[in-house]
mmCIF file of C-alpha atoms in Angstrom:
data_model
loop_
_atom_site.group_PDB
_atom_site.id
_atom_site.type_symbol
_atom_site.label_atom_id
_atom_site.label_comp_id
_atom_site.label_asym_id
_atom_site.label_seq_id
_atom_site.Cartn_x
_atom_site.Cartn_y
_atom_site.Cartn_z
ATOM 1 C CA MET A 290 -0.501 -0.287 0.191
ATOM 2 C CA GLY A 291 2.878 2.122 0.547
ATOM 3 C CA GLU A 292 4.101 2.339 -2.994
ATOM 4 C CA LEU A 293 0.523 3.357 -3.924
ATOM 5 C CA VAL A 294 0.263 5.392 -2.327
ATOM 6 C CA GLU A 295 3.625 7.360 -3.295
ATOM 7 C CA GLU A 296 2.254 6.927 -6.818
ATOM 8 C CA ILE A 297 -0.639 8.201 -6.132
ATOM 9 C CA LEU A 298 1.008 11.690 -4.336
ATOM 10 C CA LEU A 299 3.628 11.881 -7.346
ATOM 11 C CA ARG A 300 0.340 13.132 -9.680
ATOM 12 C CA LEU A 301 -0.637 15.731 -6.674
ATOM 13 C CA PRO A 302 -0.690 18.926 -9.090
ATOM 14 C CA PRO A 303 3.016 20.927 -8.033
ATOM 15 C CA SER A 304 1.116 23.849 -8.830
ATOM 16 C CA ASP A 305 -0.821 23.410 -5.275
ATOM 17 C CA PRO A 306 1.449 22.810 -2.798
ATOM 18 C CA THR A 307 -1.034 22.955 -0.335
ATOM 19 C CA SER A 308 -2.220 19.480 -1.277
ATOM 20 C CA LEU A 309 0.931 18.150 0.298
ATOM 21 C CA VAL A 310 0.371 19.855 3.085
ATOM 22 C CA ARG A 311 -3.188 17.728 3.748
ATOM 23 C CA ALA A 312 -1.558 15.051 1.897
ATOM 24 C CA ALA A 313 0.476 14.745 5.328
ATOM 25 C CA LEU A 314 -1.902 15.066 7.750
ATOM 26 C CA VAL A 315 -4.080 11.948 7.119
ATOM 27 C CA CYS A 316 -1.325 9.450 8.561
ATOM 28 C CA LYS A 317 2.288 9.097 10.044
ATOM 29 C CA PRO A 318 2.897 6.870 7.226
ATOM 30 C CA TRP A 319 1.744 9.786 4.960
ATOM 31 C CA PHE A 320 4.036 12.194 6.583
ATOM 32 C CA ARG A 321 6.826 10.161 6.676
ATOM 33 C CA LEU A 322 5.801 9.734 2.898
ATOM 34 C CA VAL A 323 5.574 13.753 1.948
ATOM 35 C CA SER A 324 8.514 14.395 4.594
ATOM 36 C CA GLY A 325 11.216 12.363 2.606
ATOM 37 C CA ARG A 326 13.593 12.996 -0.015
ATOM 38 C CA ARG A 327 12.472 9.983 -2.118
ATOM 39 C CA LEU A 328 9.249 11.195 -2.550
ATOM 40 C CA ARG A 329 10.868 14.554 -3.333
ATOM 41 C CA ARG A 330 13.289 13.570 -5.433
ATOM 42 C CA ARG A 331 10.408 11.638 -7.798
ATOM 43 C CA PHE A 332 8.092 14.175 -7.895
ATOM 44 C CA ARG A 333 10.768 16.386 -8.974
ATOM 45 C CA GLU A 334 11.820 13.715 -11.643
ATOM 46 C CA ARG A 335 7.676 13.282 -12.926
ATOM 47 C CA HIS A 336 6.353 17.322 -13.307
ATOM 48 C CA ARG A 337 10.140 18.270 -14.577
ATOM 49 C CA ARG A 338 8.826 21.928 -15.399
ATOM 50 C CA ALA A 339 8.674 24.325 -11.992
ATOM 51 C CA PRO A 340 5.003 26.082 -11.390
ATOM 52 C CA VAL A 341 4.869 29.683 -11.463
ATOM 53 C CA LEU A 342 4.201 30.328 -7.699
ATOM 54 C CA GLY A 343 4.102 34.419 -7.404
ATOM 55 C CA LEU A 344 4.480 37.022 -9.902
ATOM 56 C CA LEU A 345 7.163 39.698 -9.464
ATOM 57 C CA CYS A 346 5.599 42.680 -10.220
ATOM 58 C CA ASN A 347 6.655 46.195 -11.337
ATOM 59 C CA SER A 348 4.872 49.105 -11.887
ATOM 60 C CA ARG A 349 6.015 50.777 -15.131
ATOM 61 C CA ARG A 350 5.206 54.381 -14.127
ATOM 62 C CA GLU A 351 7.844 54.254 -11.114
ATOM 63 C CA LEU A 352 10.211 52.624 -13.413
ATOM 64 C CA CYS A 353 10.229 55.242 -15.867
ATOM 65 C CA HIS A 354 10.104 57.590 -13.284
ATOM 66 C CA CYS A 355 11.449 56.339 -10.268
ATOM 67 C CA ASP A 356 8.238 57.814 -8.080
ATOM 68 C CA GLU A 357 8.450 57.497 -4.465
ATOM 69 C CA GLY A 358 6.812 54.441 -2.837
ATOM 70 C CA ASP A 359 6.336 50.563 -3.504
ATOM 71 C CA VAL A 360 8.925 49.277 -6.008
ATOM 72 C CA PHE A 361 7.937 45.597 -6.765
ATOM 73 C CA ARG A 362 5.047 43.816 -5.377
ATOM 74 C CA PHE A 363 4.318 39.804 -4.536
ATOM 75 C CA VAL A 364 1.866 38.744 -5.732
ATOM 76 C CA PRO A 365 0.987 35.384 -5.445
ATOM 77 C CA TYR A 366 0.334 32.762 -8.651
ATOM 78 C CA ALA A 367 -0.259 29.448 -6.749
ATOM 79 C CA ARG A 368 -1.547 28.198 -3.393
ATOM 80 C CA PHE A 369 1.361 27.837 -0.960
ATOM 81 C CA PRO A 370 1.258 28.154 2.733
ATOM 82 C CA GLY A 371 3.474 31.217 3.613
ATOM 83 C CA GLY A 372 2.172 32.455 0.409
ATOM 84 C CA ARG A 373 0.869 36.286 0.643
ATOM 85 C CA ALA A 374 1.104 39.300 -1.260
ATOM 86 C CA PHE A 375 3.672 42.177 -0.261
ATOM 87 C CA HIS A 376 5.698 44.823 -1.274
ATOM 88 C CA HIS A 377 9.383 45.967 -1.200
ATOM 89 C CA ASN A 378 9.934 49.706 -0.731
ATOM 90 C CA TYR A 379 12.732 51.196 -3.095
ATOM 91 C CA ARG A 380 13.733 47.927 -5.112
ATOM 92 C CA ARG A 381 12.908 46.742 -8.226
ATOM 93 C CA ALA A 382 13.141 43.215 -9.979
ATOM 94 C CA ILE A 383 15.251 42.582 -12.360
ATOM 95 C CA ASP A 384 15.091 38.630 -13.361
ATOM 96 C CA ALA A 385 14.096 36.083 -11.395
ATOM 97 C CA ARG A 386 15.309 32.324 -12.571
ATOM 98 C CA HIS A 387 16.461 28.836 -10.862
ATOM 99 C CA GLY A 388 14.510 29.601 -7.801
ATOM 100 C CA ARG A 389 16.061 33.146 -7.012
ATOM 101 C CA VAL A 390 15.062 36.361 -7.656
ATOM 102 C CA LEU A 391 18.087 39.115 -8.415
ATOM 103 C CA LEU A 392 16.638 42.787 -6.998
ATOM 104 C CA ARG A 393 18.005 46.303 -7.422
ATOM 105 C CA GLY A 394 17.856 48.581 -4.690
ATOM 106 C CA MET A 395 17.328 52.168 -5.183
ATOM 107 C CA LEU A 396 19.153 55.313 -3.632
ATOM 108 C CA TRP A 397 18.735 58.606 -3.078
ATOM 109 C CA LEU A 398 21.095 60.687 -5.131
ATOM 110 C CA ASP A 399 22.475 64.376 -4.595
ATOM 111 C CA ASP A 400 20.142 65.503 -6.800
ATOM 112 C CA GLY A 401 17.285 64.586 -4.908
ATOM 113 C CA GLN A 402 16.871 61.503 -7.253
ATOM 114 C CA LEU A 403 16.503 57.768 -6.986
ATOM 115 C CA GLY A 404 19.526 56.469 -8.450
ATOM 116 C CA PRO A 405 20.531 52.273 -8.623
ATOM 117 C CA GLY A 406 21.938 51.037 -5.364
ATOM 118 C CA GLU A 407 23.640 47.262 -5.005
ATOM 119 C CA PHE A 408 21.932 44.309 -6.323
ATOM 120 C CA THR A 409 20.652 41.156 -3.792
ATOM 121 C CA VAL A 410 19.172 37.910 -4.643
ATOM 122 C CA TRP A 411 16.653 36.890 -3.007
ATOM 123 C CA ASN A 412 14.591 33.179 -2.373
ATOM 124 C CA PRO A 413 11.169 33.846 -1.838
ATOM 125 C CA ILE A 414 10.343 30.708 0.182
ATOM 126 C CA THR A 415 13.381 30.326 2.833
ATOM 127 C CA GLY A 416 13.725 34.505 2.776
ATOM 128 C CA GLU A 417 17.106 34.344 2.624
ATOM 129 C CA GLU A 418 19.332 36.985 1.098
ATOM 130 C CA ARG A 419 22.562 38.218 -0.649
ATOM 131 C CA THR A 420 24.221 41.744 -0.947
ATOM 132 C CA LEU A 421 26.327 41.750 -3.519
ATOM 133 C CA PRO A 422 29.647 43.963 -3.601
ATOM 134 C CA PRO A 423 28.708 47.376 -5.085
ATOM 135 C CA LEU A 424 29.126 47.543 -9.151
ATOM 136 C CA PRO A 425 28.390 50.882 -10.836
ATOM 137 C CA CYS A 426 26.162 50.510 -13.787
ATOM 138 C CA TYR A 427 25.260 53.690 -16.297
ATOM 139 C CA GLU A 428 22.375 54.623 -17.359
ATOM 140 C CA ASP A 429 21.436 51.536 -19.730
ATOM 141 C CA TRP A 430 21.932 47.881 -18.646
ATOM 142 C CA ASN A 431 20.466 44.704 -17.779
ATOM 143 C CA ALA A 432 21.124 42.062 -16.118
ATOM 144 C CA ALA A 433 20.071 37.776 -15.196
ATOM 145 C CA VAL A 434 20.564 35.807 -12.452
ATOM 146 C CA LEU A 435 21.302 31.990 -13.336
ATOM 147 C CA CYS A 436 22.124 28.737 -11.566
ATOM 148 C CA ALA A 437 26.158 28.395 -11.582
ATOM 149 C CA ALA A 438 26.206 24.747 -13.059
ATOM 150 C CA HIS A 439 24.025 26.371 -16.076
ATOM 151 C CA ALA A 440 27.172 26.198 -18.432
ATOM 152 C CA THR A 441 28.120 22.989 -17.726
ATOM 153 C CA GLY A 442 25.101 20.980 -17.635
ATOM 154 C CA ALA A 443 25.806 19.746 -14.399
ATOM 155 C CA CYS A 444 22.584 20.598 -12.985
ATOM 156 C CA ASP A 445 18.981 19.849 -13.860
ATOM 157 C CA HIS A 446 17.642 22.826 -12.094
ATOM 158 C CA LEU A 447 14.870 21.247 -10.679
ATOM 159 C CA ASP A 448 15.879 21.931 -6.848
ATOM 160 C CA CYS A 449 19.120 24.276 -7.235
ATOM 161 C CA HIS A 450 17.670 26.958 -5.641
ATOM 162 C CA ARG A 451 20.176 27.246 -2.127
ATOM 163 C CA GLY A 452 22.957 26.261 -4.644
ATOM 164 C CA PRO A 453 26.329 28.238 -6.194
ATOM 165 C CA PHE A 454 24.573 31.149 -8.700
ATOM 166 C CA LEU A 455 25.872 33.630 -11.348
ATOM 167 C CA VAL A 456 24.724 37.163 -12.548
ATOM 168 C CA VAL A 457 25.515 38.403 -15.227
ATOM 169 C CA VAL A 458 25.384 41.755 -15.919
ATOM 170 C CA VAL A 459 25.415 43.806 -19.638
ATOM 171 C CA ASP A 460 26.184 47.587 -19.255
ATOM 172 C CA THR A 461 26.834 50.215 -21.429
ATOM 173 C CA GLU A 462 29.060 52.957 -20.722
ATOM 174 C CA LEU A 463 29.602 56.850 -21.162
ATOM 175 C CA THR A 464 31.523 55.837 -24.155
ATOM 176 C CA GLY A 465 28.905 53.528 -25.511
ATOM 177 C CA ASP A 466 31.127 50.322 -25.245
ATOM 178 C CA ILE A 467 28.853 47.011 -23.818
ATOM 179 C CA VAL A 468 30.726 45.549 -21.000
ATOM 180 C CA VAL A 469 29.688 42.597 -19.260
ATOM 181 C CA HIS A 470 30.400 41.966 -15.397
ATOM 182 C CA ILE A 471 29.774 38.084 -13.910
ATOM 183 C CA TYR A 472 29.642 37.789 -10.136
ATOM 184 C CA SER A 473 30.412 34.265 -8.658
ATOM 185 C CA SER A 474 28.545 33.188 -5.465
ATOM 186 C CA GLU A 475 31.377 31.208 -4.873
ATOM 187 C CA ALA A 476 34.030 33.747 -5.405
ATOM 188 C CA ARG A 477 32.315 36.268 -3.743
ATOM 189 C CA SER A 478 33.093 38.556 -6.009
ATOM 190 C CA TRP A 479 32.707 40.329 -10.050
ATOM 191 C CA SER A 480 34.917 39.242 -12.696
ATOM 192 C CA GLY A 481 36.884 41.567 -15.125
ATOM 193 C CA GLY A 482 34.072 43.198 -16.957
ATOM 194 C CA GLN A 483 34.490 41.929 -20.974
ATOM 195 C CA THR A 484 34.054 44.735 -23.358
ATOM 196 C CA VAL A 485 32.532 44.491 -27.192
ATOM 197 C CA VAL A 486 30.852 47.013 -29.219
ATOM 198 C CA PRO A 487 28.314 45.569 -31.387
ATOM 199 C CA ARG A 488 25.416 48.519 -31.292
ATOM 200 C CA PRO A 489 26.491 51.897 -29.504
ATOM 201 C CA ASN A 490 23.233 53.273 -30.479
ATOM 202 C CA LYS A 491 21.384 50.539 -29.432
ATOM 203 C CA PRO A 492 21.973 50.170 -26.041
ATOM 204 C CA ALA A 493 20.820 47.216 -23.305
ATOM 205 C CA SER A 494 17.485 47.940 -21.484
ATOM 206 C CA TRP A 495 16.970 46.577 -18.176
ATOM 207 C CA LEU A 496 13.062 47.442 -18.606
ATOM 208 C CA TRP A 497 12.372 43.775 -20.850
ATOM 209 C CA PRO A 498 13.438 40.856 -18.927
ATOM 210 C CA SER A 499 16.333 38.260 -20.189
ATOM 211 C CA VAL A 500 15.484 35.027 -21.216
ATOM 212 C CA LEU A 501 17.617 31.915 -21.083
ATOM 213 C CA ALA A 502 18.065 29.750 -24.401
ATOM 214 C CA GLY A 503 20.316 27.219 -24.715
ATOM 215 C CA ASN A 504 23.498 28.337 -23.299
ATOM 216 C CA SER A 505 22.894 31.320 -23.997
ATOM 217 C CA LEU A 506 21.205 34.224 -22.713
ATOM 218 C CA TYR A 507 19.616 36.683 -24.507
ATOM 219 C CA PHE A 508 18.670 40.716 -23.978
ATOM 220 C CA MET A 509 17.037 43.038 -25.485
ATOM 221 C CA LEU A 510 18.065 46.098 -27.288
ATOM 222 C CA ARG A 511 16.393 49.379 -26.139
ATOM 223 C CA ARG A 512 14.739 50.098 -29.763
ATOM 224 C CA ARG A 513 13.902 46.721 -29.507
ATOM 225 C CA ARG A 514 14.834 45.930 -33.311
ATOM 226 C CA SER A 515 17.583 44.112 -32.219
ATOM 227 C CA ILE A 516 18.941 41.279 -29.565
ATOM 228 C CA LEU A 517 21.851 41.111 -27.961
ATOM 229 C CA LYS A 518 23.361 37.139 -27.209
ATOM 230 C CA TYR A 519 25.608 36.471 -24.422
ATOM 231 C CA ASP A 520 26.851 32.663 -24.884
ATOM 232 C CA LEU A 521 27.785 31.111 -20.996
ATOM 233 C CA GLY A 522 30.136 28.556 -22.506
ATOM 234 C CA THR A 523 31.901 30.341 -25.197
ATOM 235 C CA LEU A 524 31.837 34.319 -23.230
ATOM 236 C CA GLU A 525 31.105 35.783 -26.518
ATOM 237 C CA ILE A 526 28.880 38.670 -27.775
ATOM 238 C CA SER A 527 26.704 39.206 -30.629
ATOM 239 C CA VAL A 528 23.751 41.244 -31.493
ATOM 240 C CA ILE A 529 20.928 39.683 -33.720
ATOM 241 C CA ASP A 530 19.413 42.210 -36.079
ATOM 242 C CA ASP A 531 16.974 40.390 -38.291
ATOM 243 C CA LEU A 532 14.373 40.318 -36.724
ATOM 244 C CA PRO A 533 11.085 40.322 -38.853
ATOM 245 C CA ARG A 534 9.919 44.057 -39.583
ATOM 246 C CA THR A 535 6.265 43.453 -38.188
ATOM 247 C CA SER A 536 4.008 46.000 -38.086
ATOM 248 C CA CYS A 537 4.399 46.447 -34.275
ATOM 249 C CA ARG A 538 7.753 45.686 -32.087
ATOM 250 C CA PRO A 539 8.266 42.864 -30.172
ATOM 251 C CA ASP A 540 7.075 43.155 -25.987
ATOM 252 C CA VAL A 541 9.132 40.735 -24.446
ATOM 253 C CA LEU A 542 11.327 38.059 -25.315
ATOM 254 C CA THR A 543 10.069 33.937 -25.157
ATOM 255 C CA THR A 544 11.729 30.122 -25.460
ATOM 256 C CA THR A 545 9.731 27.668 -27.668
ATOM 257 C CA GLU A 546 10.146 23.924 -25.316
ATOM 258 C CA ASP A 547 12.579 22.693 -27.424
ATOM 259 C CA GLY A 548 15.053 25.854 -26.197
ATOM 260 C CA ARG A 549 14.709 28.001 -29.412
ATOM 261 C CA LEU A 550 14.429 31.933 -29.122
ATOM 262 C CA GLY A 551 11.259 33.670 -29.866
ATOM 263 C CA PHE A 552 9.457 36.728 -29.195
ATOM 264 C CA ALA A 553 5.509 37.707 -28.506
ATOM 265 C CA THR A 554 3.844 41.090 -28.964
ATOM 266 C CA VAL A 555 0.104 42.128 -29.477
ATOM 267 C CA SER A 556 -1.459 44.569 -32.021
ATOM 268 C CA LYS A 557 -4.921 45.053 -31.954
ATOM 269 C CA SER A 558 -5.500 42.643 -29.523
ATOM 270 C CA ARG A 559 -4.060 40.017 -31.278
ATOM 271 C CA LEU A 560 -1.531 38.514 -29.524
ATOM 272 C CA TYR A 561 1.676 37.379 -32.118
ATOM 273 C CA LEU A 562 4.260 34.741 -31.212
ATOM 274 C CA TRP A 563 7.415 34.473 -33.410
ATOM 275 C CA THR A 564 10.056 31.779 -33.026
ATOM 276 C CA THR A 565 13.947 31.422 -35.040
ATOM 277 C CA LYS A 566 13.782 28.818 -37.732
ATOM 278 C CA ASP A 567 15.723 25.330 -37.713
ATOM 279 C CA GLY A 568 18.272 25.146 -40.252
ATOM 280 C CA PRO A 569 21.635 26.622 -41.587
ATOM 281 C CA ALA A 570 19.285 29.677 -42.978
ATOM 282 C CA GLY A 571 18.312 30.759 -39.468
ATOM 283 C CA GLY A 572 15.358 33.374 -39.543
ATOM 284 C CA TRP A 573 12.472 33.500 -37.824
ATOM 285 C CA ALA A 574 8.878 32.319 -38.513
ATOM 286 C CA GLN A 575 5.661 33.545 -37.024
ATOM 287 C CA SER A 576 4.154 30.588 -34.998
ATOM 288 C CA ARG A 577 0.892 31.282 -33.404
ATOM 289 C CA VAL A 578 -1.602 33.539 -33.232
ATOM 290 C CA VAL A 579 -4.201 33.851 -30.394
ATOM 291 C CA ASP A 580 -7.115 36.156 -30.765
ATOM 292 C CA LEU A 581 -7.363 37.678 -27.306
ATOM 293 C CA GLN A 582 -10.567 38.989 -27.546
ATOM 294 C CA LYS A 583 -12.474 36.197 -27.194
ATOM 295 C CA LEU A 584 -10.237 35.335 -24.042
ATOM 296 C CA LEU A 585 -10.074 38.659 -22.519
ATOM 297 C CA PRO A 586 -13.280 40.730 -21.148
ATOM 298 C CA VAL A 587 -11.327 44.337 -22.407
ATOM 299 C CA ASP A 588 -8.772 44.780 -25.161
ATOM 300 C CA ALA A 589 -4.791 44.353 -24.231
ATOM 301 C CA HIS A 590 -2.192 46.166 -25.656
ATOM 302 C CA SER A 591 0.906 44.821 -24.603
ATOM 303 C CA VAL A 592 2.506 41.753 -23.400
ATOM 304 C CA VAL A 593 4.414 42.176 -20.058
ATOM 305 C CA GLY A 594 5.696 38.787 -18.742
ATOM 306 C CA PHE A 595 6.456 35.194 -20.131
ATOM 307 C CA ALA A 596 6.861 31.929 -17.782
ATOM 308 C CA ASP A 597 9.519 29.614 -19.288
ATOM 309 C CA GLY A 598 8.143 25.949 -19.856
ATOM 310 C CA VAL A 599 4.930 26.434 -18.895
ATOM 311 C CA GLY A 600 2.967 28.331 -21.759
ATOM 312 C CA THR A 601 1.721 31.060 -20.258
ATOM 313 C CA VAL A 602 2.013 34.738 -21.092
ATOM 314 C CA PHE A 603 1.059 37.928 -18.980
ATOM 315 C CA VAL A 604 -0.730 40.261 -21.184
ATOM 316 C CA GLY A 605 -1.302 43.403 -19.646
ATOM 317 C CA THR A 606 -4.675 45.782 -20.391
ATOM 318 C CA ASN A 607 -6.542 48.430 -19.108
ATOM 319 C CA SER A 608 -7.992 46.909 -15.860
ATOM 320 C CA GLY A 609 -5.162 45.092 -14.762
ATOM 321 C CA VAL A 610 -2.971 42.114 -15.925
ATOM 322 C CA TYR A 611 -3.937 38.656 -17.525
ATOM 323 C CA SER A 612 -2.162 35.172 -17.550
ATOM 324 C CA VAL A 613 -3.012 33.519 -20.985
ATOM 325 C CA ASP A 614 -2.227 29.360 -21.103
ATOM 326 C CA LEU A 615 -1.411 29.148 -24.609
ATOM 327 C CA LYS A 616 -2.736 25.265 -24.312
ATOM 328 C CA SER A 617 -5.630 25.524 -22.230
ATOM 329 C CA GLN A 618 -6.883 29.222 -24.152
ATOM 330 C CA GLN A 619 -7.712 29.893 -20.270
ATOM 331 C CA ALA A 620 -7.427 33.151 -19.277
ATOM 332 C CA ARG A 621 -7.881 34.765 -15.569
ATOM 333 C CA ASN A 622 -7.463 38.639 -13.777
ATOM 334 C CA VAL A 623 -4.107 38.030 -11.933
ATOM 335 C CA TYR A 624 -2.644 41.714 -10.687
ATOM 336 C CA GLU A 625 -4.295 45.171 -11.119
ATOM 337 C CA PRO A 626 -1.291 47.416 -10.933
ATOM 338 C CA GLU A 627 -1.490 50.982 -9.426
ATOM 339 C CA GLY A 628 -0.455 53.563 -12.238
ATOM 340 C CA ASP A 629 0.223 53.291 -15.619
ATOM 341 C CA GLY A 630 0.655 49.081 -16.109
ATOM 342 C CA CYS A 631 3.983 46.989 -14.977
ATOM 343 C CA ASN A 632 5.762 44.755 -16.236
ATOM 344 C CA VAL A 633 5.903 40.607 -14.415
ATOM 345 C CA LEU A 634 8.317 38.436 -13.695
ATOM 346 C CA PRO A 635 7.115 35.349 -12.769
ATOM 347 C CA TYR A 636 8.960 33.370 -10.063
ATOM 348 C CA MET A 637 9.212 29.497 -10.511
ATOM 349 C CA THR A 638 10.530 26.751 -8.251
ATOM 350 C CA PHE A 639 8.946 23.756 -6.373
ATOM 351 C CA TYR A 640 7.715 24.220 -3.229
ATOM 352 C CA TYR A 641 7.747 21.534 -0.504
ATOM 353 C CA PRO A 642 6.254 22.199 2.910
ATOM 354 C CA ALA A 643 8.549 22.400 6.381
ATOM 355 C CA LEU A 644 7.307 19.099 8.474
ATOM 356 C CA GLY A 645 9.628 19.454 10.957
ATOM 357 C CA GLY A 646 12.691 19.891 7.893
ATOM 358 C CA ASP A 647 12.910 22.707 5.534
ATOM 359 C CA CYS A 648 11.112 23.337 2.509
ATOM 360 C CA THR A 649 14.592 22.539 0.427
ATOM 361 C CA GLY A 650 14.314 18.825 0.477
ATOM 362 C CA GLU A 651 16.102 17.787 3.826
ATOM 363 C CA GLU A 652 14.341 15.076 5.653
ATOM 364 C CA PRO A 653 12.366 15.985 9.038
ATOM 365 C CA SER A 654 14.471 16.381 11.986
ATOM 366 C CA ALA A 655 13.898 13.762 15.009
ATOM 367 C CA GLY A 656 10.893 14.110 17.099
ATOM 368 C CA ALA A 657 8.539 16.050 14.150
ATOM 369 C CA SER A 658 5.258 15.230 14.421
ATOM 370 C CA SER A 659 1.691 16.306 12.112
ATOM 371 C CA ALA A 660 0.706 18.886 14.694
#
């Protein structure tokens, strides 16, 4: 019976971690199953794709003008113990990947305006934060956080949110040179900047989040007709200029299930998805068009976020942000921002209840009970 119960528990939806809590309270044998490493490991291996647990929402008004008040809000997307909405003052969410969130604080400058401060890597599940050494950045920059083992392929990223990580910063200096800095959590320091001048007149902008496709990070450039590619294996930088000449500019970068780069955009309440083509010729192909008027009660004006691997895009409307599941064609209102729209970073990871241990997959401590 124990093996049969384990097979049943493995089929609980990862997007509802409270179901594991309820299962653990049934009886002591079930508690031991839910608390053990075996079930947690098999649970991750079975589902593979981490669910969206929350949304990190930056107000676009605050992004552009650095107004006082809330800078970003964490909005629960799934049901999990402790999941609650809250906000951070004078901080902005820059990137979220492999169970971590990259934040940047805001500091008061001599002219009375808010300027960029220190980077912090935050684990929303454990509450742990690591503030990185200061790194000056100019006006046009972008950054990403990822597991340190990604470049070598030594990690499946199913439970690495407490392991070593890297932070990659792409910065445009006053000279127009684009410089890449890398922070290693193991070395606890920044590497020397690698300089390249691909397009001085098209600097990177952190307003649009990066994506990780294959072994490369991609950043949208400010004029949004080019994409900056940073290869984590070779450490080479290149620029993709051959974006299709559509009637509307790309809103966010995306990825496909087979690891190809893409982008999404909205025009006249229609969602357009583009992907890179296979083969030596390369190029772009329009992969899908979704009529959002059939799914949403109001007109959509832009794509504000994308959940990698789960087929969900987030679109902005005049009445809030809606999630659109591309597989089921279902939509729901997930956030009503204050001010003029927002951009959204999905926080994705597996969550396990702390049943006498912690929520990282460790065995429960001695004497733990279901009470």
